Amino acid sequence: MITKLNHVSVFVLDQDSAYDFYVNKLGFQVHTDAAMGPGMRWLTVCPPEQPDLEISLMAISAGMMFNDESAAQMRELVSKGTFGFGVFECNDLVATYEELKAKGVHFKKAPKQEFYGFEALFVDDSGNWFSLGQKK
Amino acid sequence: MSARLPDNYPRIYLYRRLVQAKIFIDTHFSERIDLNCISDEAFFSKFHFIRLFRQIYERTPHQYLISVRIANAKRLLASGMSATDACYAVGFESVSSFTSLFKKQTGSTPSVYRQQQLDLQAAIRKAPLDFIPNCFAESNGWSKTAILKKPPSE
């Protein structure tokens, strides 16, 4: 029986920039930041109230996971905003929207009441987009 | 682009003032600021401000200020700063009240927390693969015998 999700990957163009976005703008906490040899880094962050869900900010670079061609394709797809990686939750959507906007976060969609809930869409520094909803 | 708010929401200009007050706390937490200072920043009366702030952030501005100071103290302690230096660096004026509030929020004293974090970082530096799910390590070609060139965050 599967009981929970504890790791999820988000592919990013630059881990230093992603660190700044997820930690300094979104307010996430660094879980593990480990150098894995030249040019390789294992970097995971957690939403403030979810310390057991590690979001792995995976660099898209040629190596074991990607060859040169697939890394280039993946970087292009991410930077074009192809991927939506999930739904985050906050206590107050409008307050969070105003705060993140003041910190320079780009929103594809301002908070709007939809039939399924109150939602906004923001984009990370690489081009990945996320839905942001409000706790009911 | 502006938010389309449901009818029962405070007006957007109130939100913006409250968010500015929160950001003020986030950026000035290490200074000697009090509620009057923060409510002035938001152009509110003190009591109206506290009520609206609590409505949005589920805690009073003072409680929020304490939580920001503790969060930043954790960061400084994890970087190796002493408990006393971290106490003053984040804006507390008394080591005993800092220690008490820190323990209440985290379950550890600042000194114990600092040592735990330094031990954890040393363990990650020594054997990073112990902290990474094997499927990720294998897909990146990281083996148990990999020699690390430098520790993280240095």
Coordinates of C-alpha atoms in Angstrom, one line a residue:
Chain A
M1 CA 0.0 0.0 0.0
I2 CA 1.5 3.4 -1.0
T3 CA 1.2 5.8 1.9
K4 CA 2.8 9.0 0.7
L5 CA 4.9 10.9 -1.8
N6 CA 8.2 12.0 -0.4
H7 CA 10.3 13.1 -3.4
V8 CA 9.3 14.9 -6.6
S9 CA 11.5 16.3 -9.3
V10 CA 11.3 19.7 -11.0
F11 CA 13.8 20.2 -13.9
V12 CA 15.5 23.6 -13.8
L13 CA 17.8 25.5 -16.1
D14 CA 20.1 26.7 -13.3
Q15 CA 20.3 25.4 -9.8
D16 CA 21.7 28.7 -8.3
S17 CA 18.9 30.7 -9.8
A18 CA 16.3 28.0 -8.8
Y19 CA 17.7 28.2 -5.2
D20 CA 17.1 31.9 -5.1
F21 CA 13.6 31.5 -6.6
Y22 CA 12.3 28.7 -4.4
V23 CA 14.1 29.8 -1.1
N24 CA 14.2 33.5 -1.3
K25 CA 11.1 34.3 -3.2
L26 CA 8.7 31.4 -2.5
G27 CA 10.0 30.9 1.1
F28 CA 10.8 27.2 0.8
Q29 CA 13.3 25.6 3.1
V30 CA 16.4 23.8 1.9
H31 CA 16.3 20.2 2.9
T32 CA 19.6 18.9 1.3
D33 CA 22.2 20.7 -0.6
A34 CA 25.1 18.4 -1.4
A35 CA 27.9 18.7 -3.9
M36 CA 28.2 15.4 -5.9
G37 CA 31.4 16.1 -7.7
P38 CA 32.4 18.7 -10.3
G39 CA 29.3 20.5 -11.6
M40 CA 26.9 18.2 -9.9
R41 CA 24.6 19.1 -7.0
W42 CA 21.7 17.4 -5.2
L43 CA 19.4 20.2 -4.1
T44 CA 16.1 19.6 -2.5
V45 CA 13.6 22.1 -1.0
C46 CA 10.4 21.7 1.0
P47 CA 7.3 23.9 1.3
P48 CA 7.3 25.5 4.8
E49 CA 4.5 23.3 6.2
Q50 CA 5.5 20.1 4.4
P51 CA 9.0 19.1 5.6
D52 CA 8.6 15.5 4.5
L53 CA 8.1 16.3 0.8
E54 CA 11.4 17.0 -0.9
I55 CA 11.2 18.8 -4.2
S56 CA 14.4 18.0 -6.1
L57 CA 15.5 20.9 -8.2
M58 CA 17.2 18.8 -11.0
A59 CA 19.7 20.5 -13.3
I60 CA 19.1 19.7 -17.0
S61 CA 22.6 18.8 -18.1
A62 CA 24.0 16.1 -20.3
G63 CA 25.0 13.2 -18.2
M64 CA 23.6 9.8 -17.2
M65 CA 20.0 11.1 -17.3
F66 CA 20.2 13.1 -20.5
N67 CA 22.4 12.9 -23.5
D68 CA 23.4 16.1 -25.2
E69 CA 20.4 16.1 -27.6
S70 CA 17.8 15.3 -25.0
A71 CA 19.2 17.8 -22.6
A72 CA 19.0 20.5 -25.2
Q73 CA 15.4 19.5 -26.1
M74 CA 14.5 19.4 -22.4
R75 CA 16.0 22.9 -21.8
E76 CA 14.0 24.3 -24.7
L77 CA 10.7 22.7 -23.6
V78 CA 11.2 23.9 -20.0
S79 CA 12.1 27.5 -21.0
K80 CA 9.1 27.6 -23.3
G81 CA 6.8 26.9 -20.4
T82 CA 5.7 23.5 -21.5
F83 CA 5.5 21.9 -18.1
G84 CA 3.1 22.4 -15.2
F85 CA 4.5 20.5 -12.3
G86 CA 1.8 20.7 -9.6
V87 CA -0.5 22.6 -7.4
F88 CA 0.6 24.6 -4.3
E89 CA -1.7 25.7 -1.5
C90 CA -1.7 28.8 0.6
N91 CA -3.8 30.2 3.4
D92 CA -4.8 33.3 1.5
L93 CA -4.4 33.4 -2.3
V94 CA -4.8 37.2 -2.8
A95 CA -2.2 38.0 -0.1
T96 CA 0.2 35.4 -1.4
Y97 CA -0.3 36.6 -5.0
E98 CA 0.4 40.3 -3.9
E99 CA 3.4 39.2 -1.9
L100 CA 5.0 37.1 -4.6
K101 CA 4.2 39.7 -7.3
A102 CA 6.0 42.3 -5.1
K103 CA 9.0 39.9 -5.0
G104 CA 9.1 39.7 -8.8
V105 CA 7.4 36.4 -9.4
H106 CA 5.6 36.2 -12.8
F107 CA 2.0 35.2 -12.8
K108 CA 0.4 33.7 -15.9
K109 CA -3.0 34.1 -14.3
A110 CA -4.2 36.4 -11.5
P111 CA -6.4 34.9 -8.7
K112 CA -9.7 34.0 -10.2
Q113 CA -12.7 32.1 -8.9
E114 CA -13.2 29.1 -11.1
F115 CA -15.9 26.4 -10.8
Y116 CA -13.3 24.1 -9.2
G117 CA -11.8 26.7 -6.8
F118 CA -10.0 30.0 -6.4
E119 CA -6.8 29.8 -8.4
A120 CA -3.8 31.6 -9.8
L121 CA -0.9 30.4 -12.0
F122 CA 2.7 31.4 -11.5
V123 CA 6.0 30.6 -13.3
D124 CA 9.3 29.7 -11.8
D125 CA 12.6 31.2 -12.9
S126 CA 13.1 28.3 -15.5
G127 CA 9.6 28.4 -17.1
N128 CA 7.9 25.7 -15.1
W129 CA 4.4 26.8 -14.1
F130 CA 2.4 25.9 -11.0
S131 CA -1.2 26.4 -9.9
L132 CA -1.6 28.2 -6.6
G133 CA -4.8 27.5 -4.7
Q134 CA -6.3 28.5 -1.4
K135 CA -6.8 26.2 1.5
K136 CA -10.6 25.7 1.9
Chain B
M1 CA -3.3 42.0 -14.1
S2 CA -5.4 42.2 -11.1
A3 CA -7.1 39.6 -8.9
R4 CA -10.9 39.0 -9.3
L5 CA -12.0 38.7 -5.7
P6 CA -15.0 37.0 -4.3
D7 CA -17.5 39.4 -2.8
N8 CA -16.6 38.6 0.8
Y9 CA -12.9 39.5 0.5
P10 CA -11.3 42.7 1.9
R11 CA -10.6 45.3 -0.7
I12 CA -7.4 44.9 -2.7
Y13 CA -5.8 48.1 -1.3
L14 CA -6.1 46.6 2.2
Y15 CA -4.4 43.5 1.0
R16 CA -1.6 45.4 -0.5
R17 CA -1.0 47.4 2.7
L18 CA -1.0 44.2 4.8
V19 CA 1.4 42.5 2.4
Q20 CA 3.7 45.5 2.5
A21 CA 3.6 45.2 6.3
K22 CA 4.5 41.5 6.1
I23 CA 7.3 42.3 3.8
F24 CA 8.4 45.1 6.1
I25 CA 8.7 42.5 8.9
D26 CA 10.5 40.1 6.6
T27 CA 13.1 42.7 5.8
H28 CA 13.4 44.6 9.1
F29 CA 13.0 41.8 11.6
S30 CA 16.5 42.3 13.0
E31 CA 15.8 45.9 13.9
R32 CA 14.0 47.2 16.9
I33 CA 10.5 47.4 15.5
D34 CA 7.3 47.3 17.3
L35 CA 3.6 47.0 16.4
N36 CA 3.1 50.7 16.2
C37 CA 6.0 50.9 13.7
I38 CA 4.5 48.1 11.6
S39 CA 0.9 49.4 11.7
D40 CA 2.3 52.9 10.7
E41 CA 3.9 51.1 7.7
A42 CA 0.5 49.8 6.7
F43 CA -1.4 53.1 7.4
F44 CA -3.7 51.4 9.9
S45 CA -4.8 51.9 13.4
K46 CA -3.0 49.3 15.6
F47 CA -6.1 47.3 16.5
H48 CA -7.6 47.3 13.0
F49 CA -4.2 46.2 11.7
I50 CA -3.8 43.3 14.1
R51 CA -7.3 42.0 13.3
L52 CA -6.8 42.1 9.5
F53 CA -3.3 40.7 9.7
R54 CA -4.5 37.8 11.8
Q55 CA -7.4 37.2 9.4
I56 CA -4.9 36.7 6.6
Y57 CA -1.8 35.2 8.2
E58 CA -3.5 33.3 11.1
R59 CA -1.3 34.9 13.7
T60 CA -0.7 38.3 15.1
P61 CA 2.0 40.6 13.7
H62 CA 4.0 40.1 16.9
Q63 CA 3.7 36.3 16.6
Y64 CA 4.7 36.6 13.0
L65 CA 7.8 38.8 13.8
I66 CA 8.9 36.2 16.4
S67 CA 8.5 33.4 13.9
V68 CA 10.6 35.3 11.3
R69 CA 13.3 35.9 13.9
I70 CA 13.4 32.3 14.9
A71 CA 13.5 31.1 11.3
N72 CA 16.4 33.4 10.6
A73 CA 18.2 32.3 13.8
K74 CA 17.9 28.7 12.6
R75 CA 19.6 29.7 9.4
L76 CA 22.4 31.5 11.2
L77 CA 22.9 28.7 13.7
A78 CA 23.1 26.2 10.9
S79 CA 25.8 28.3 9.4
G80 CA 27.8 27.9 12.6
M81 CA 27.1 31.2 14.3
S82 CA 27.0 31.0 18.1
A83 CA 23.6 31.1 19.9
T84 CA 24.4 34.4 21.6
D85 CA 25.5 36.1 18.3
A86 CA 22.4 34.6 16.5
C87 CA 20.2 36.0 19.2
Y88 CA 21.3 39.6 18.8
A89 CA 21.7 39.3 15.0
V90 CA 18.0 38.5 14.5
G91 CA 16.8 41.3 16.8
F92 CA 16.2 39.7 20.2
E93 CA 17.6 41.7 23.1
S94 CA 17.7 39.0 25.7
V95 CA 19.4 35.6 25.4
S96 CA 17.1 34.0 27.9
S97 CA 13.9 35.0 26.1
F98 CA 15.4 34.0 22.8
T99 CA 16.3 30.6 24.2
S100 CA 12.9 30.1 25.6
L101 CA 11.0 31.2 22.4
F102 CA 13.4 29.1 20.3
K103 CA 12.8 26.0 22.3
K104 CA 9.0 26.6 22.3
Q105 CA 8.9 26.8 18.5
T106 CA 11.5 24.2 17.6
G107 CA 11.7 21.8 20.5
S108 CA 15.4 22.3 21.0
T109 CA 17.6 24.9 22.6
P110 CA 19.6 27.1 20.1
S111 CA 22.9 25.4 21.1
V112 CA 21.5 21.9 20.6
Y113 CA 19.9 22.9 17.3
R114 CA 23.2 24.4 16.1
Q115 CA 25.1 21.2 16.9
Q116 CA 22.5 19.0 15.3
Q117 CA 22.7 21.0 12.1
L118 CA 26.5 21.1 12.0
D119 CA 26.5 17.3 12.6
L120 CA 24.0 16.8 9.8
Q121 CA 26.0 18.9 7.4
A122 CA 29.2 17.0 8.2
A123 CA 27.3 13.7 7.6
I124 CA 26.0 14.9 4.2
R125 CA 29.6 16.0 3.3
K126 CA 31.0 12.7 4.3
A127 CA 28.4 10.4 2.7
P128 CA 26.0 12.4 0.5
L129 CA 24.5 9.3 -1.1
D130 CA 23.1 8.3 2.2
F131 CA 20.7 11.3 1.8
I132 CA 19.7 10.7 -1.8
P133 CA 17.2 8.1 -3.0
N134 CA 19.1 5.5 -4.9
C135 CA 17.1 5.7 -8.1
F136 CA 18.1 9.4 -8.4
A137 CA 21.7 8.6 -7.6
E138 CA 21.9 5.8 -10.2
S139 CA 20.2 7.8 -12.9
N140 CA 22.9 10.5 -12.5
G141 CA 25.8 8.1 -12.3
W142 CA 26.6 8.9 -8.7
S143 CA 28.2 5.9 -7.0
K144 CA 29.1 5.2 -3.4
T145 CA 32.7 5.5 -4.4
A146 CA 32.4 9.0 -5.9
I147 CA 35.0 11.4 -4.5
L148 CA 33.5 14.7 -3.7
K149 CA 35.5 17.7 -4.7
K150 CA 33.9 20.3 -2.4
P151 CA 31.3 20.4 0.4
P152 CA 28.0 22.0 -0.4
S153 CA 27.3 25.7 0.1
E154 CA 31.0 26.7 0.3

